[in-house]
PDB file of N, CA and C in Angstrom:
ATOM      1  N   MET M   9     -60.401  50.632  26.101  1.00 53.00           N
ATOM      2  CA  MET M   9     -61.431  50.933  27.068  1.00 53.00           C
ATOM      3  C   MET M   9     -62.001  49.654  27.669  1.00 53.00           C
ATOM      4  N   ARG M  10     -62.205  48.657  26.867  1.00 59.00           N
ATOM      5  CA  ARG M  10     -62.795  47.420  27.358  1.00 59.00           C
ATOM      6  C   ARG M  10     -61.925  46.779  28.429  1.00 59.00           C
ATOM      7  N   PHE M  11     -60.616  46.745  28.216  1.00 59.00           N
ATOM      8  CA  PHE M  11     -59.728  46.114  29.183  1.00 59.00           C
ATOM      9  C   PHE M  11     -59.678  46.903  30.481  1.00 59.00           C
ATOM     10  N   ASP M  12     -59.704  48.221  30.404  1.00 57.00           N
ATOM     11  CA  ASP M  12     -59.733  49.036  31.618  1.00 57.00           C
ATOM     12  C   ASP M  12     -60.964  48.707  32.444  1.00 57.00           C
ATOM     13  N   PHE M  13     -62.080  48.525  31.781  1.00 72.00           N
ATOM     14  CA  PHE M  13     -63.317  48.201  32.494  1.00 72.00           C
ATOM     15  C   PHE M  13     -63.192  46.856  33.192  1.00 72.00           C
ATOM     16  N   LYS M  14     -62.626  45.894  32.529  1.00 86.00           N
ATOM     17  CA  LYS M  14     -62.481  44.568  33.129  1.00 86.00           C
ATOM     18  C   LYS M  14     -61.507  44.582  34.303  1.00 86.00           C
ATOM     19  N   PHE M  15     -60.419  45.358  34.198  1.00 89.00           N
ATOM     20  CA  PHE M  15     -59.490  45.465  35.319  1.00 89.00           C
ATOM     21  C   PHE M  15     -60.182  46.105  36.519  1.00 89.00           C
ATOM     22  N   ALA M  16     -60.962  47.142  36.276  1.00 86.00           N
ATOM     23  CA  ALA M  16     -61.666  47.809  37.372  1.00 86.00           C
ATOM     24  C   ALA M  16     -62.677  46.860  38.017  1.00 86.00           C
ATOM     25  N   GLN M  17     -63.360  46.083  37.208  1.00 89.00           N
ATOM     26  CA  GLN M  17     -64.326  45.120  37.720  1.00 89.00           C
ATOM     27  C   GLN M  17     -63.617  44.048  38.553  1.00 89.00           C
ATOM     28  N   LEU M  18     -62.508  43.537  38.077  1.00 91.00           N
ATOM     29  CA  LEU M  18     -61.743  42.544  38.818  1.00 91.00           C
ATOM     30  C   LEU M  18     -61.204  43.151  40.115  1.00 91.00           C
ATOM     31  N   HIS M  19     -60.754  44.389  40.060  1.00 88.00           N
ATOM     32  CA  HIS M  19     -60.245  45.064  41.253  1.00 88.00           C
ATOM     33  C   HIS M  19     -61.330  45.157  42.330  1.00 88.00           C
ATOM     34  N   ARG M  20     -62.534  45.545  41.954  1.00 89.00           N
ATOM     35  CA  ARG M  20     -63.645  45.621  42.909  1.00 89.00           C
ATOM     36  C   ARG M  20     -63.949  44.243  43.497  1.00 89.00           C
ATOM     37  N   GLN M  21     -63.938  43.222  42.660  1.00 92.00           N
ATOM     38  CA  GLN M  21     -64.213  41.862  43.138  1.00 92.00           C
ATOM     39  C   GLN M  21     -63.128  41.404  44.107  1.00 92.00           C
ATOM     40  N   CYS M  22     -61.890  41.696  43.788  1.00 91.00           N
ATOM     41  CA  CYS M  22     -60.778  41.303  44.660  1.00 91.00           C
ATOM     42  C   CYS M  22     -60.863  41.973  46.021  1.00 91.00           C
ATOM     43  N   LEU M  23     -61.305  43.224  46.052  1.00 87.00           N
ATOM     44  CA  LEU M  23     -61.469  43.900  47.339  1.00 87.00           C
ATOM     45  C   LEU M  23     -62.495  43.169  48.199  1.00 87.00           C
ATOM     46  N   ASP M  24     -63.555  42.645  47.570  1.00 92.00           N
ATOM     47  CA  ASP M  24     -64.539  41.832  48.305  1.00 92.00           C
ATOM     48  C   ASP M  24     -63.895  40.538  48.799  1.00 92.00           C
ATOM     49  N   TRP M  25     -63.137  39.875  47.935  1.00 92.00           N
ATOM     50  CA  TRP M  25     -62.480  38.621  48.322  1.00 92.00           C
ATOM     51  C   TRP M  25     -61.497  38.841  49.466  1.00 92.00           C
ATOM     52  N   LEU M  26     -60.816  39.992  49.455  1.00 90.00           N
ATOM     53  CA  LEU M  26     -59.828  40.262  50.505  1.00 90.00           C
ATOM     54  C   LEU M  26     -60.471  40.422  51.880  1.00 90.00           C
ATOM     55  N   THR M  27     -61.737  40.798  51.927  1.00 92.00           N
ATOM     56  CA  THR M  27     -62.412  40.873  53.221  1.00 92.00           C
ATOM     57  C   THR M  27     -62.615  39.478  53.801  1.00 92.00           C
ATOM     58  N   GLU M  28     -62.712  38.485  52.922  1.00 91.00           N
ATOM     59  CA  GLU M  28     -62.902  37.102  53.365  1.00 91.00           C
ATOM     60  C   GLU M  28     -61.582  36.340  53.467  1.00 91.00           C
ATOM     61  N   PHE M  29     -60.642  36.603  52.562  1.00 87.00           N
ATOM     62  CA  PHE M  29     -59.383  35.859  52.506  1.00 87.00           C
ATOM     63  C   PHE M  29     -58.183  36.791  52.654  1.00 87.00           C
ATOM     64  N   ASP M  30     -58.210  37.685  53.612  1.00 83.00           N
ATOM     65  CA  ASP M  30     -57.127  38.656  53.792  1.00 83.00           C
ATOM     66  C   ASP M  30     -55.803  37.936  54.024  1.00 83.00           C
ATOM     67  N   GLY M  31     -54.792  38.344  53.301  1.00 84.00           N
ATOM     68  CA  GLY M  31     -53.465  37.757  53.444  1.00 84.00           C
ATOM     69  C   GLY M  31     -53.200  36.569  52.549  1.00 84.00           C
ATOM     70  N   ASP M  32     -54.199  36.100  51.812  1.00 87.00           N
ATOM     71  CA  ASP M  32     -54.006  34.967  50.906  1.00 87.00           C
ATOM     72  C   ASP M  32     -53.230  35.432  49.675  1.00 87.00           C
ATOM     73  N   ALA M  33     -52.117  34.771  49.397  1.00 88.00           N
ATOM     74  CA  ALA M  33     -51.223  35.195  48.317  1.00 88.00           C
ATOM     75  C   ALA M  33     -51.903  35.173  46.951  1.00 88.00           C
ATOM     76  N   LEU M  34     -52.740  34.186  46.685  1.00 90.00           N
ATOM     77  CA  LEU M  34     -53.392  34.114  45.378  1.00 90.00           C
ATOM     78  C   LEU M  34     -54.358  35.277  45.193  1.00 90.00           C
ATOM     79  N   VAL M  35     -55.167  35.542  46.191  1.00 91.00           N
ATOM     80  CA  VAL M  35     -56.113  36.657  46.101  1.00 91.00           C
ATOM     81  C   VAL M  35     -55.360  37.981  46.014  1.00 91.00           C
ATOM     82  N   LEU M  36     -54.292  38.112  46.801  1.00 92.00           N
ATOM     83  CA  LEU M  36     -53.486  39.331  46.740  1.00 92.00           C
ATOM     84  C   LEU M  36     -52.847  39.517  45.370  1.00 92.00           C
ATOM     85  N   SER M  37     -52.424  38.423  44.744  1.00 92.00           N
ATOM     86  CA  SER M  37     -51.815  38.554  43.415  1.00 92.00           C
ATOM     87  C   SER M  37     -52.846  38.961  42.373  1.00 92.00           C
ATOM     88  N   PHE M  38     -54.058  38.422  42.466  1.00 93.00           N
ATOM     89  CA  PHE M  38     -55.131  38.868  41.567  1.00 93.00           C
ATOM     90  C   PHE M  38     -55.453  40.338  41.808  1.00 93.00           C
ATOM     91  N   ALA M  39     -55.491  40.730  43.078  1.00 93.00           N
ATOM     92  CA  ALA M  39     -55.789  42.124  43.416  1.00 93.00           C
ATOM     93  C   ALA M  39     -54.705  43.050  42.877  1.00 93.00           C
ATOM     94  N   ALA M  40     -53.454  42.642  42.993  1.00 94.00           N
ATOM     95  CA  ALA M  40     -52.351  43.454  42.477  1.00 94.00           C
ATOM     96  C   ALA M  40     -52.424  43.552  40.955  1.00 94.00           C
ATOM     97  N   PHE M  41     -52.681  42.446  40.288  1.00 93.00           N
ATOM     98  CA  PHE M  41     -52.818  42.437  38.837  1.00 93.00           C
ATOM     99  C   PHE M  41     -53.929  43.387  38.391  1.00 93.00           C
ATOM    100  N   ALA M  42     -55.068  43.298  39.066  1.00 93.00           N
ATOM    101  CA  ALA M  42     -56.202  44.154  38.718  1.00 93.00           C
ATOM    102  C   ALA M  42     -55.906  45.616  39.006  1.00 93.00           C
ATOM    103  N   ALA M  43     -55.305  45.893  40.155  1.00 92.00           N
ATOM    104  CA  ALA M  43     -55.007  47.282  40.525  1.00 92.00           C
ATOM    105  C   ALA M  43     -53.984  47.902  39.574  1.00 92.00           C
ATOM    106  N   LEU M  44     -52.965  47.143  39.222  1.00 92.00           N
ATOM    107  CA  LEU M  44     -51.971  47.655  38.282  1.00 92.00           C
ATOM    108  C   LEU M  44     -52.586  47.843  36.896  1.00 92.00           C
ATOM    109  N   GLY M  45     -53.412  46.896  36.475  1.00 89.00           N
ATOM    110  CA  GLY M  45     -54.062  47.005  35.164  1.00 89.00           C
ATOM    111  C   GLY M  45     -55.032  48.166  35.086  1.00 89.00           C
ATOM    112  N   ALA M  46     -55.726  48.428  36.198  1.00 87.00           N
ATOM    113  CA  ALA M  46     -56.673  49.545  36.243  1.00 87.00           C
ATOM    114  C   ALA M  46     -55.975  50.859  36.554  1.00 87.00           C
ATOM    115  N   ARG M  47     -54.674  50.780  36.812  1.00 88.00           N
ATOM    116  CA  ARG M  47     -53.852  51.955  37.121  1.00 88.00           C
ATOM    117  C   ARG M  47     -54.362  52.710  38.344  1.00 88.00           C
ATOM    118  N   THR M  48     -54.763  51.935  39.368  1.00 89.00           N
ATOM    119  CA  THR M  48     -55.174  52.565  40.621  1.00 89.00           C
ATOM    120  C   THR M  48     -53.938  52.907  41.443  1.00 89.00           C
ATOM    121  N   SER M  49     -54.103  53.802  42.372  1.00 92.00           N
ATOM    122  CA  SER M  49     -52.967  54.269  43.163  1.00 92.00           C
ATOM    123  C   SER M  49     -52.422  53.201  44.105  1.00 92.00           C
ATOM    124  N   ASN M  50     -53.235  52.201  44.443  1.00 89.00           N
ATOM    125  CA  ASN M  50     -52.759  51.166  45.370  1.00 89.00           C
ATOM    126  C   ASN M  50     -52.141  49.962  44.657  1.00 89.00           C
ATOM    127  N   GLY M  51     -51.937  50.035  43.359  1.00 92.00           N
ATOM    128  CA  GLY M  51     -51.348  48.923  42.611  1.00 92.00           C
ATOM    129  C   GLY M  51     -49.991  48.478  43.123  1.00 92.00           C
ATOM    130  N   PRO M  52     -49.020  49.391  43.241  1.00 94.00           N
ATOM    131  CA  PRO M  52     -47.699  48.982  43.738  1.00 94.00           C
ATOM    132  C   PRO M  52     -47.734  48.409  45.160  1.00 94.00           C
ATOM    133  N   SER M  53     -48.560  48.975  46.028  1.00 93.00           N
ATOM    134  CA  SER M  53     -48.630  48.452  47.398  1.00 93.00           C
ATOM    135  C   SER M  53     -49.311  47.080  47.423  1.00 93.00           C
ATOM    136  N   MET M  54     -50.288  46.864  46.538  1.00 90.00           N
ATOM    137  CA  MET M  54     -50.922  45.539  46.455  1.00 90.00           C
ATOM    138  C   MET M  54     -49.914  44.506  45.961  1.00 90.00           C
ATOM    139  N   TYR M  55     -49.085  44.901  45.003  1.00 92.00           N
ATOM    140  CA  TYR M  55     -48.040  43.999  44.514  1.00 92.00           C
ATOM    141  C   TYR M  55     -47.081  43.635  45.648  1.00 92.00           C
ATOM    142  N   GLN M  56     -46.668  44.624  46.413  1.00 93.00           N
ATOM    143  CA  GLN M  56     -45.745  44.381  47.520  1.00 93.00           C
ATOM    144  C   GLN M  56     -46.373  43.459  48.558  1.00 93.00           C
ATOM    145  N   ARG M  57     -47.648  43.663  48.854  1.00 90.00           N
ATOM    146  CA  ARG M  57     -48.353  42.776  49.796  1.00 90.00           C
ATOM    147  C   ARG M  57     -48.392  41.343  49.276  1.00 90.00           C
ATOM    148  N   ALA M  58     -48.614  41.169  47.969  1.00 89.00           N
ATOM    149  CA  ALA M  58     -48.662  39.830  47.388  1.00 89.00           C
ATOM    150  C   ALA M  58     -47.304  39.141  47.477  1.00 89.00           C
ATOM    151  N   VAL M  59     -46.245  39.884  47.201  1.00 88.00           N
ATOM    152  CA  VAL M  59     -44.897  39.319  47.255  1.00 88.00           C
ATOM    153  C   VAL M  59     -44.510  38.930  48.680  1.00 88.00           C
ATOM    154  N   GLU M  60     -44.969  39.708  49.642  1.00 88.00           N
ATOM    155  CA  GLU M  60     -44.611  39.465  51.041  1.00 88.00           C
ATOM    156  C   GLU M  60     -45.621  38.599  51.802  1.00 88.00           C
ATOM    157  N   ALA M  61     -46.648  38.121  51.129  1.00 86.00           N
ATOM    158  CA  ALA M  61     -47.695  37.336  51.804  1.00 86.00           C
ATOM    159  C   ALA M  61     -47.126  36.055  52.399  1.00 86.00           C
ATOM    160  N   PRO M  62     -47.513  35.743  53.626  1.00 83.00           N
ATOM    161  CA  PRO M  62     -46.986  34.536  54.271  1.00 83.00           C
ATOM    162  C   PRO M  62     -47.451  33.236  53.617  1.00 83.00           C
ATOM    163  N   THR M  63     -48.525  33.272  52.848  1.00 77.00           N
ATOM    164  CA  THR M  63     -49.034  32.053  52.210  1.00 77.00           C
ATOM    165  C   THR M  63     -48.452  31.817  50.821  1.00 77.00           C
ATOM    166  N   ARG M  64     -47.520  32.687  50.381  1.00 73.00           N
ATOM    167  CA  ARG M  64     -46.918  32.488  49.061  1.00 73.00           C
ATOM    168  C   ARG M  64     -45.934  31.315  49.123  1.00 73.00           C
ATOM    169  N   THR M  65     -45.619  30.791  47.961  1.00 69.00           N
ATOM    170  CA  THR M  65     -44.619  29.729  47.885  1.00 69.00           C
ATOM    171  C   THR M  65     -43.308  30.323  47.412  1.00 69.00           C
ATOM    172  N   THR M  66     -42.225  29.645  47.668  1.00 58.00           N
ATOM    173  CA  THR M  66     -40.927  30.162  47.223  1.00 58.00           C
ATOM    174  C   THR M  66     -40.827  30.137  45.701  1.00 58.00           C
ATOM    175  N   ARG M  67     -41.550  29.259  45.052  1.00 55.00           N
ATOM    176  CA  ARG M  67     -41.552  29.226  43.576  1.00 55.00           C
ATOM    177  C   ARG M  67     -42.121  30.534  43.023  1.00 55.00           C
ATOM    178  N   ALA M  68     -43.091  31.102  43.721  1.00 49.00           N
ATOM    179  CA  ALA M  68     -43.755  32.304  43.231  1.00 49.00           C
ATOM    180  C   ALA M  68     -42.864  33.538  43.346  1.00 49.00           C
ATOM    181  N   THR M  69     -41.815  33.478  44.117  1.00 50.00           N
ATOM    182  CA  THR M  69     -40.988  34.673  44.328  1.00 50.00           C
ATOM    183  C   THR M  69     -39.619  34.562  43.661  1.00 50.00           C
ATOM    184  N   ARG M  70     -39.409  33.597  42.821  1.00 51.00           N
ATOM    185  CA  ARG M  70     -38.100  33.447  42.168  1.00 51.00           C
ATOM    186  C   ARG M  70     -37.751  34.616  41.276  1.00 51.00           C
ATOM    187  N   CYS M  71     -38.726  35.229  40.639  1.00 51.00           N
ATOM    188  CA  CYS M  71     -38.465  36.325  39.695  1.00 51.00           C
ATOM    189  C   CYS M  71     -38.369  37.679  40.379  1.00 51.00           C
ATOM    190  N   SER M  72     -38.743  37.758  41.626  1.00 49.00           N
ATOM    191  CA  SER M  72     -38.748  39.078  42.272  1.00 49.00           C
ATOM    192  C   SER M  72     -37.456  39.378  42.985  1.00 49.00           C
TER     193      SER M  72
END
């Protein structure tokens, strides 16, 4: 239960950050991590946005 609460809290914070830093790969990756951890319905789409973000580095996409 504790971890679910923290993921939900991080997810809410990331949504605020995305209003200021929309498209930033680091913020998108945190948002995807939080959304997947909180098991929200937008988790997979947030992950896809993070992978496809124009500000990502090629090092970050080697495993995908």
